[in-house]
Amino acid sequence: QVQLVESGGQLVQAGDSLRLSCAASGRTFSGGTFTSYVMGWFRQAPGKEREFVAAINWNSGSTSYADSVKGRFTISRDNAEKTVNLQMNSLKPDDTAVYYCAARSNSYLGLPRERAYYPYWGQGTQVTVSS
């Protein structure tokens, strides 16, 4: 199975930057080139649904972003370390949420934004942005 562990969440002030990381492990990520894998970041604020933030095709590096974070957030991956990262700049109070790392083992659907298309999930890391 695949295990995803997020880290980096903390309390910051509006305008600050923060970098989240997601470490992938397990048989699926134990070796190889990770061809066709898609990694994503979602977030869930209190009382709201979990929403798409960003996704990346591990093989090609192609990315997709939610309109609310485009231009401020950058998703990237490190094949050697088996991690996917989310660099968050110009943070706003509305960015406050639990951030989840997600993965799927193929890219036939491109970079999906729906939760149902990501079978693997981490436990989340809390990001709080004060105003």
XYZ file of N, CA and C in Angstrom:
393
model
N 0.820 -1.171 0.000
C 0.000 0.000 0.000
C 0.873 1.247 0.000
N 0.236 2.383 -0.226
C 0.925 3.660 -0.271
C 0.623 4.433 1.003
N 1.664 4.990 1.582
C 1.510 5.822 2.767
C 1.991 7.231 2.458
N 1.185 8.216 2.814
C 1.515 9.612 2.595
C 1.506 10.334 3.932
N 2.560 11.080 4.199
C 2.678 11.809 5.457
C 3.011 13.258 5.177
N 2.105 14.157 5.577
C 2.311 15.586 5.379
C 3.069 16.179 6.558
N 3.768 17.266 6.294
C 4.463 17.986 7.344
C 4.624 19.439 6.931
N 4.901 20.296 7.895
C 5.179 21.686 7.614
C 4.109 22.671 8.037
N 2.931 22.193 8.378
C 1.859 23.097 8.764
C 2.148 23.773 10.094
N 1.764 25.054 10.201
C 1.967 25.801 11.427
C 1.162 27.087 11.395
N 1.259 27.851 12.475
C 0.593 29.145 12.563
C 1.491 30.210 11.962
N 0.948 30.979 11.017
C 1.696 32.062 10.386
C 0.793 33.282 10.288
N 1.381 34.403 9.897
C 0.627 35.635 9.717
C 0.325 35.874 8.249
N -0.709 36.637 7.980
C -1.066 36.978 6.612
C 0.134 37.602 5.908
N 0.374 37.166 4.687
C 1.502 37.657 3.920
C 2.739 36.790 4.036
N 2.756 35.902 5.004
C 3.902 35.017 5.199
C 3.936 33.904 4.161
N 5.036 33.168 4.161
C 5.203 32.018 3.294
C 5.369 30.761 4.131
N 5.005 29.636 3.549
C 5.102 28.359 4.236
C 5.264 27.257 3.205
N 6.044 26.261 3.537
C 6.270 25.150 2.627
C 5.812 23.847 3.270
N 4.903 23.171 2.610
C 4.424 21.881 3.065
C 5.102 20.775 2.269
N 5.306 19.646 2.908
C 5.906 18.505 2.244
C 5.060 17.264 2.479
N 5.090 16.372 1.517
C 4.384 15.106 1.615
C 5.353 13.996 1.247
N 5.640 13.131 2.190
C 6.549 12.018 1.959
C 5.753 10.778 1.581
N 6.111 10.174 0.457
C 5.434 8.979 -0.025
C 6.280 7.753 0.255
N 5.646 6.706 0.720
C 6.357 5.468 0.999
C 5.456 4.278 0.717
N 6.034 3.098 0.836
C 5.291 1.891 0.555
C 5.783 1.238 -0.724
N 5.221 0.088 -1.052
C 5.677 -0.659 -2.210
C 5.612 0.137 -3.500
N 4.551 0.876 -3.691
C 4.360 1.622 -4.931
C 5.442 2.667 -5.153
N 5.948 3.242 -4.076
C 6.950 4.292 -4.175
C 8.341 3.849 -3.735
N 8.547 2.556 -3.612
C 9.833 2.054 -3.135
C 10.930 2.071 -4.186
N 10.556 2.206 -5.434
C 11.530 2.232 -6.507
C 10.891 2.617 -7.822
N 11.684 2.698 -8.866
C 11.174 3.058 -10.169
C 11.195 4.553 -10.409
N 10.578 4.955 -11.519
C 10.587 6.353 -11.927
C 9.305 7.098 -11.609
N 8.313 6.410 -11.069
C 7.010 6.990 -10.722
C 6.272 7.517 -11.946
N 6.520 6.908 -13.075
C 5.861 7.301 -14.307
C 4.343 7.181 -14.174
N 3.648 8.224 -14.636
C 2.188 8.306 -14.673
C 1.529 8.630 -13.329
N 2.293 8.776 -12.265
C 1.703 9.127 -10.976
C 1.258 10.584 -10.969
N 0.157 10.805 -10.275
C -0.356 12.150 -10.062
C -0.429 12.397 -8.568
N 0.113 13.511 -8.129
C 0.089 13.888 -6.727
C -0.688 15.181 -6.589
N -1.459 15.279 -5.526
C -2.264 16.469 -5.343
C -2.293 16.965 -3.915
N -2.700 18.215 -3.773
C -2.932 18.821 -2.466
C -4.379 19.293 -2.407
N -5.044 18.956 -1.328
C -6.390 19.418 -1.053
C -6.385 20.087 0.310
N -7.423 20.843 0.603
C -7.519 21.461 1.918
C -8.968 21.487 2.369
N -9.147 21.510 3.673
C -10.478 21.530 4.245
C -10.516 22.484 5.432
N -11.309 23.526 5.299
C -11.495 24.493 6.366
C -12.633 24.023 7.263
N -12.685 24.493 8.500
C -13.752 24.086 9.418
C -15.139 24.341 8.834
N -15.979 23.320 8.863
C -17.335 23.455 8.379
C -17.491 23.466 6.875
N -16.413 23.258 6.146
C -16.475 23.280 4.692
C -16.010 21.958 4.092
N -16.306 21.782 2.817
C -15.906 20.577 2.105
C -14.427 20.632 1.753
N -13.845 19.465 1.593
C -12.463 19.389 1.168
C -12.374 19.847 -0.288
N -11.460 20.762 -0.576
C -11.362 21.324 -1.905
C -9.976 21.153 -2.511
N -9.953 21.113 -3.819
C -8.722 20.968 -4.577
C -7.859 22.212 -4.458
N -6.555 22.000 -4.340
C -5.606 23.103 -4.271
C -4.652 23.072 -5.467
N -3.979 21.950 -5.666
C -3.010 21.829 -6.743
C -2.712 20.365 -7.017
N -2.216 20.082 -8.210
C -1.832 18.723 -8.573
C -0.645 18.771 -9.522
N 0.095 17.675 -9.561
C 1.253 17.592 -10.438
C 1.392 16.187 -10.996
N 1.749 16.106 -12.264
C 2.090 14.837 -12.887
C 3.561 14.573 -12.595
N 3.829 13.502 -11.855
C 5.192 13.230 -11.436
C 6.145 13.056 -12.619
N 5.666 12.441 -13.666
C 6.512 12.155 -14.813
C 6.839 13.402 -15.637
N 5.828 14.173 -15.977
C 6.012 15.307 -16.871
C 6.261 16.628 -16.157
N 5.818 16.734 -14.914
C 5.933 17.986 -14.194
C 4.786 18.940 -14.446
N 3.823 18.538 -15.264
C 2.660 19.378 -15.534
C 1.898 19.634 -14.245
N 1.366 20.842 -14.104
C 0.683 21.223 -12.876
C -0.680 21.832 -13.150
N -1.492 21.849 -12.112
C -2.799 22.473 -12.170
C -3.066 23.109 -10.813
N -3.704 24.284 -10.815
C -3.960 25.003 -9.576
C -5.394 25.496 -9.504
N -5.903 25.549 -8.295
C -7.192 26.178 -8.074
C -7.030 27.681 -8.293
N -8.077 28.330 -8.775
C -8.001 29.765 -9.037
C -7.638 30.559 -7.788
N -8.060 30.091 -6.642
C -7.831 30.810 -5.401
C -6.367 30.849 -4.969
N -5.549 29.946 -5.510
C -4.146 29.891 -5.110
C -3.181 30.127 -6.261
N -3.692 30.188 -7.465
C -2.839 30.364 -8.632
C -2.040 31.663 -8.523
N -0.736 31.561 -8.757
C 0.138 32.711 -8.644
C 0.743 32.873 -7.270
N 0.190 32.191 -6.272
C 0.706 32.267 -4.910
C 1.326 30.949 -4.448
N 0.742 29.843 -4.877
C 1.216 28.521 -4.479
C 1.941 27.848 -5.630
N 2.919 27.020 -5.307
C 3.649 26.251 -6.301
C 3.800 24.817 -5.826
N 3.361 23.874 -6.639
C 3.509 22.467 -6.312
C 4.715 21.919 -7.063
N 5.475 21.060 -6.416
C 6.650 20.467 -7.035
C 6.873 19.075 -6.461
N 7.742 18.316 -7.101
C 8.058 16.987 -6.599
C 9.554 16.752 -6.648
N 10.008 15.877 -5.773
C 11.410 15.499 -5.697
C 11.455 13.986 -5.825
N 11.894 13.502 -6.974
C 11.906 12.067 -7.227
C 12.865 11.322 -6.300
N 14.015 11.922 -6.027
C 15.013 11.282 -5.182
C 14.507 11.100 -3.757
N 13.819 12.101 -3.239
C 13.322 12.047 -1.870
C 11.902 11.513 -1.773
N 11.263 11.281 -2.906
C 9.885 10.787 -2.953
C 8.946 11.707 -2.179
N 9.058 12.969 -2.463
C 8.202 13.941 -1.806
C 7.532 14.855 -2.820
N 6.370 15.344 -2.451
C 5.701 16.379 -3.208
C 5.561 17.562 -2.266
N 5.867 18.742 -2.767
C 5.893 19.922 -1.920
C 4.892 20.970 -2.394
N 4.491 21.796 -1.464
C 3.595 22.905 -1.778
C 4.177 24.159 -1.150
N 4.719 25.026 -1.992
C 5.246 26.302 -1.528
C 4.114 27.310 -1.549
N 3.800 27.868 -0.399
C 2.686 28.793 -0.267
C 3.225 30.176 0.079
N 2.952 31.138 -0.778
C 3.380 32.513 -0.568
C 2.171 33.425 -0.433
N 2.399 34.600 0.127
C 1.337 35.594 0.292
C 0.092 34.981 0.914
N 0.281 34.274 1.987
C -0.823 33.567 2.625
C -1.892 34.521 3.147
N -3.124 34.073 3.045
C -4.285 34.836 3.483
C -5.025 34.061 4.565
N -5.803 34.746 5.392
C -6.592 34.034 6.403
C -7.496 32.959 5.793
N -7.978 33.182 4.573
C -8.831 32.202 3.905
C -8.091 30.925 3.537
N -6.770 30.948 3.625
C -5.982 29.747 3.354
C -5.949 28.811 4.560
N -6.463 29.266 5.677
C -6.487 28.448 6.889
C -7.295 27.177 6.657
N -6.667 26.042 6.879
C -7.316 24.758 6.645
C -6.363 23.635 7.016
N -6.898 22.435 7.044
C -6.065 21.248 7.126
C -5.716 20.886 5.691
N -4.448 20.762 5.409
C -3.986 20.449 4.067
C -3.645 18.975 3.954
N -4.197 18.335 2.921
C -4.023 16.911 2.710
C -3.253 16.623 1.433
N -2.378 15.668 1.502
C -1.673 15.163 0.338
C -2.450 13.971 -0.210
N -2.536 13.872 -1.525
C -3.256 12.780 -2.162
C -2.477 12.262 -3.364
N -2.761 11.023 -3.757
C -2.053 10.430 -4.882
C -2.928 9.438 -5.631
N -2.642 9.292 -6.904
C -3.233 8.250 -7.723
C -2.120 7.680 -8.588
N -2.249 6.413 -8.978
C -1.153 5.714 -9.631
C -1.126 5.805 -11.150
N -2.009 6.572 -11.738
C -2.003 6.748 -13.178
C -2.435 8.156 -13.533
N -2.200 8.529 -14.787
C -2.527 9.880 -15.241
C -3.502 9.880 -16.413
N -4.277 8.817 -16.557
C -5.227 8.733 -17.659
C -6.269 9.844 -17.616
N -6.560 10.349 -16.428
C -7.537 11.413 -16.265
C -6.888 12.785 -16.183
N -5.628 12.863 -16.539
C -4.925 14.130 -16.473
C -4.610 14.495 -15.038
N -5.001 15.696 -14.647
C -4.808 16.181 -13.284
C -6.174 16.453 -12.670
N -6.855 15.405 -12.215
C -8.221 15.577 -11.713
C -8.296 16.444 -10.473
N -9.432 17.130 -10.338
C -9.670 18.003 -9.197
C -10.691 17.429 -8.234
N -11.206 16.263 -8.558
C -12.209 15.631 -7.707
C -11.559 14.684 -6.707
N -12.025 14.723 -5.479
C -11.471 13.898 -4.408
C -11.541 12.414 -4.707
N -12.610 11.994 -5.377
C -12.848 10.584 -5.625
C -11.789 9.938 -6.499
N -11.058 10.717 -7.258
C -10.061 10.167 -8.158
C -8.693 9.989 -7.513
N -8.603 10.280 -6.241
C -7.351 10.092 -5.509
C -7.563 9.031 -4.431
N -7.085 7.822 -4.665
C -7.316 6.735 -3.701
C -6.424 6.759 -2.466
N -5.326 7.480 -2.520
C -4.396 7.515 -1.390
C -4.352 8.900 -0.777
N -4.419 8.930 0.552
C -4.468 10.199 1.283
C -3.609 10.175 2.532
N -3.058 11.332 2.866
C -2.358 11.483 4.121
C -3.337 11.904 5.196
N -2.842 12.106 6.405
C -3.694 12.468 7.533
C -3.904 13.968 7.673
N -3.151 14.747 6.938
C -3.331 16.184 6.945
C -2.391 16.920 7.883
N -2.158 18.193 7.578
C -1.347 19.056 8.421
C -2.041 20.414 8.508
N -2.128 20.954 9.709
C -2.879 22.179 9.944
C -2.081 23.418 9.566
N -2.703 24.270 8.766
C -2.138 25.566 8.419
C -3.103 26.630 8.910
N -2.616 27.520 9.750
C -3.438 28.595 10.279
C -2.795 29.931 9.942
N -3.553 30.795 9.285
C -3.056 32.105 8.880
C -3.836 33.165 9.637
N -3.156 33.896 10.491
C -3.799 34.939 11.274
C -3.876 36.231 10.480
N -4.904 37.025 10.726
C -5.097 38.279 10.021
C -4.399 39.432 10.711
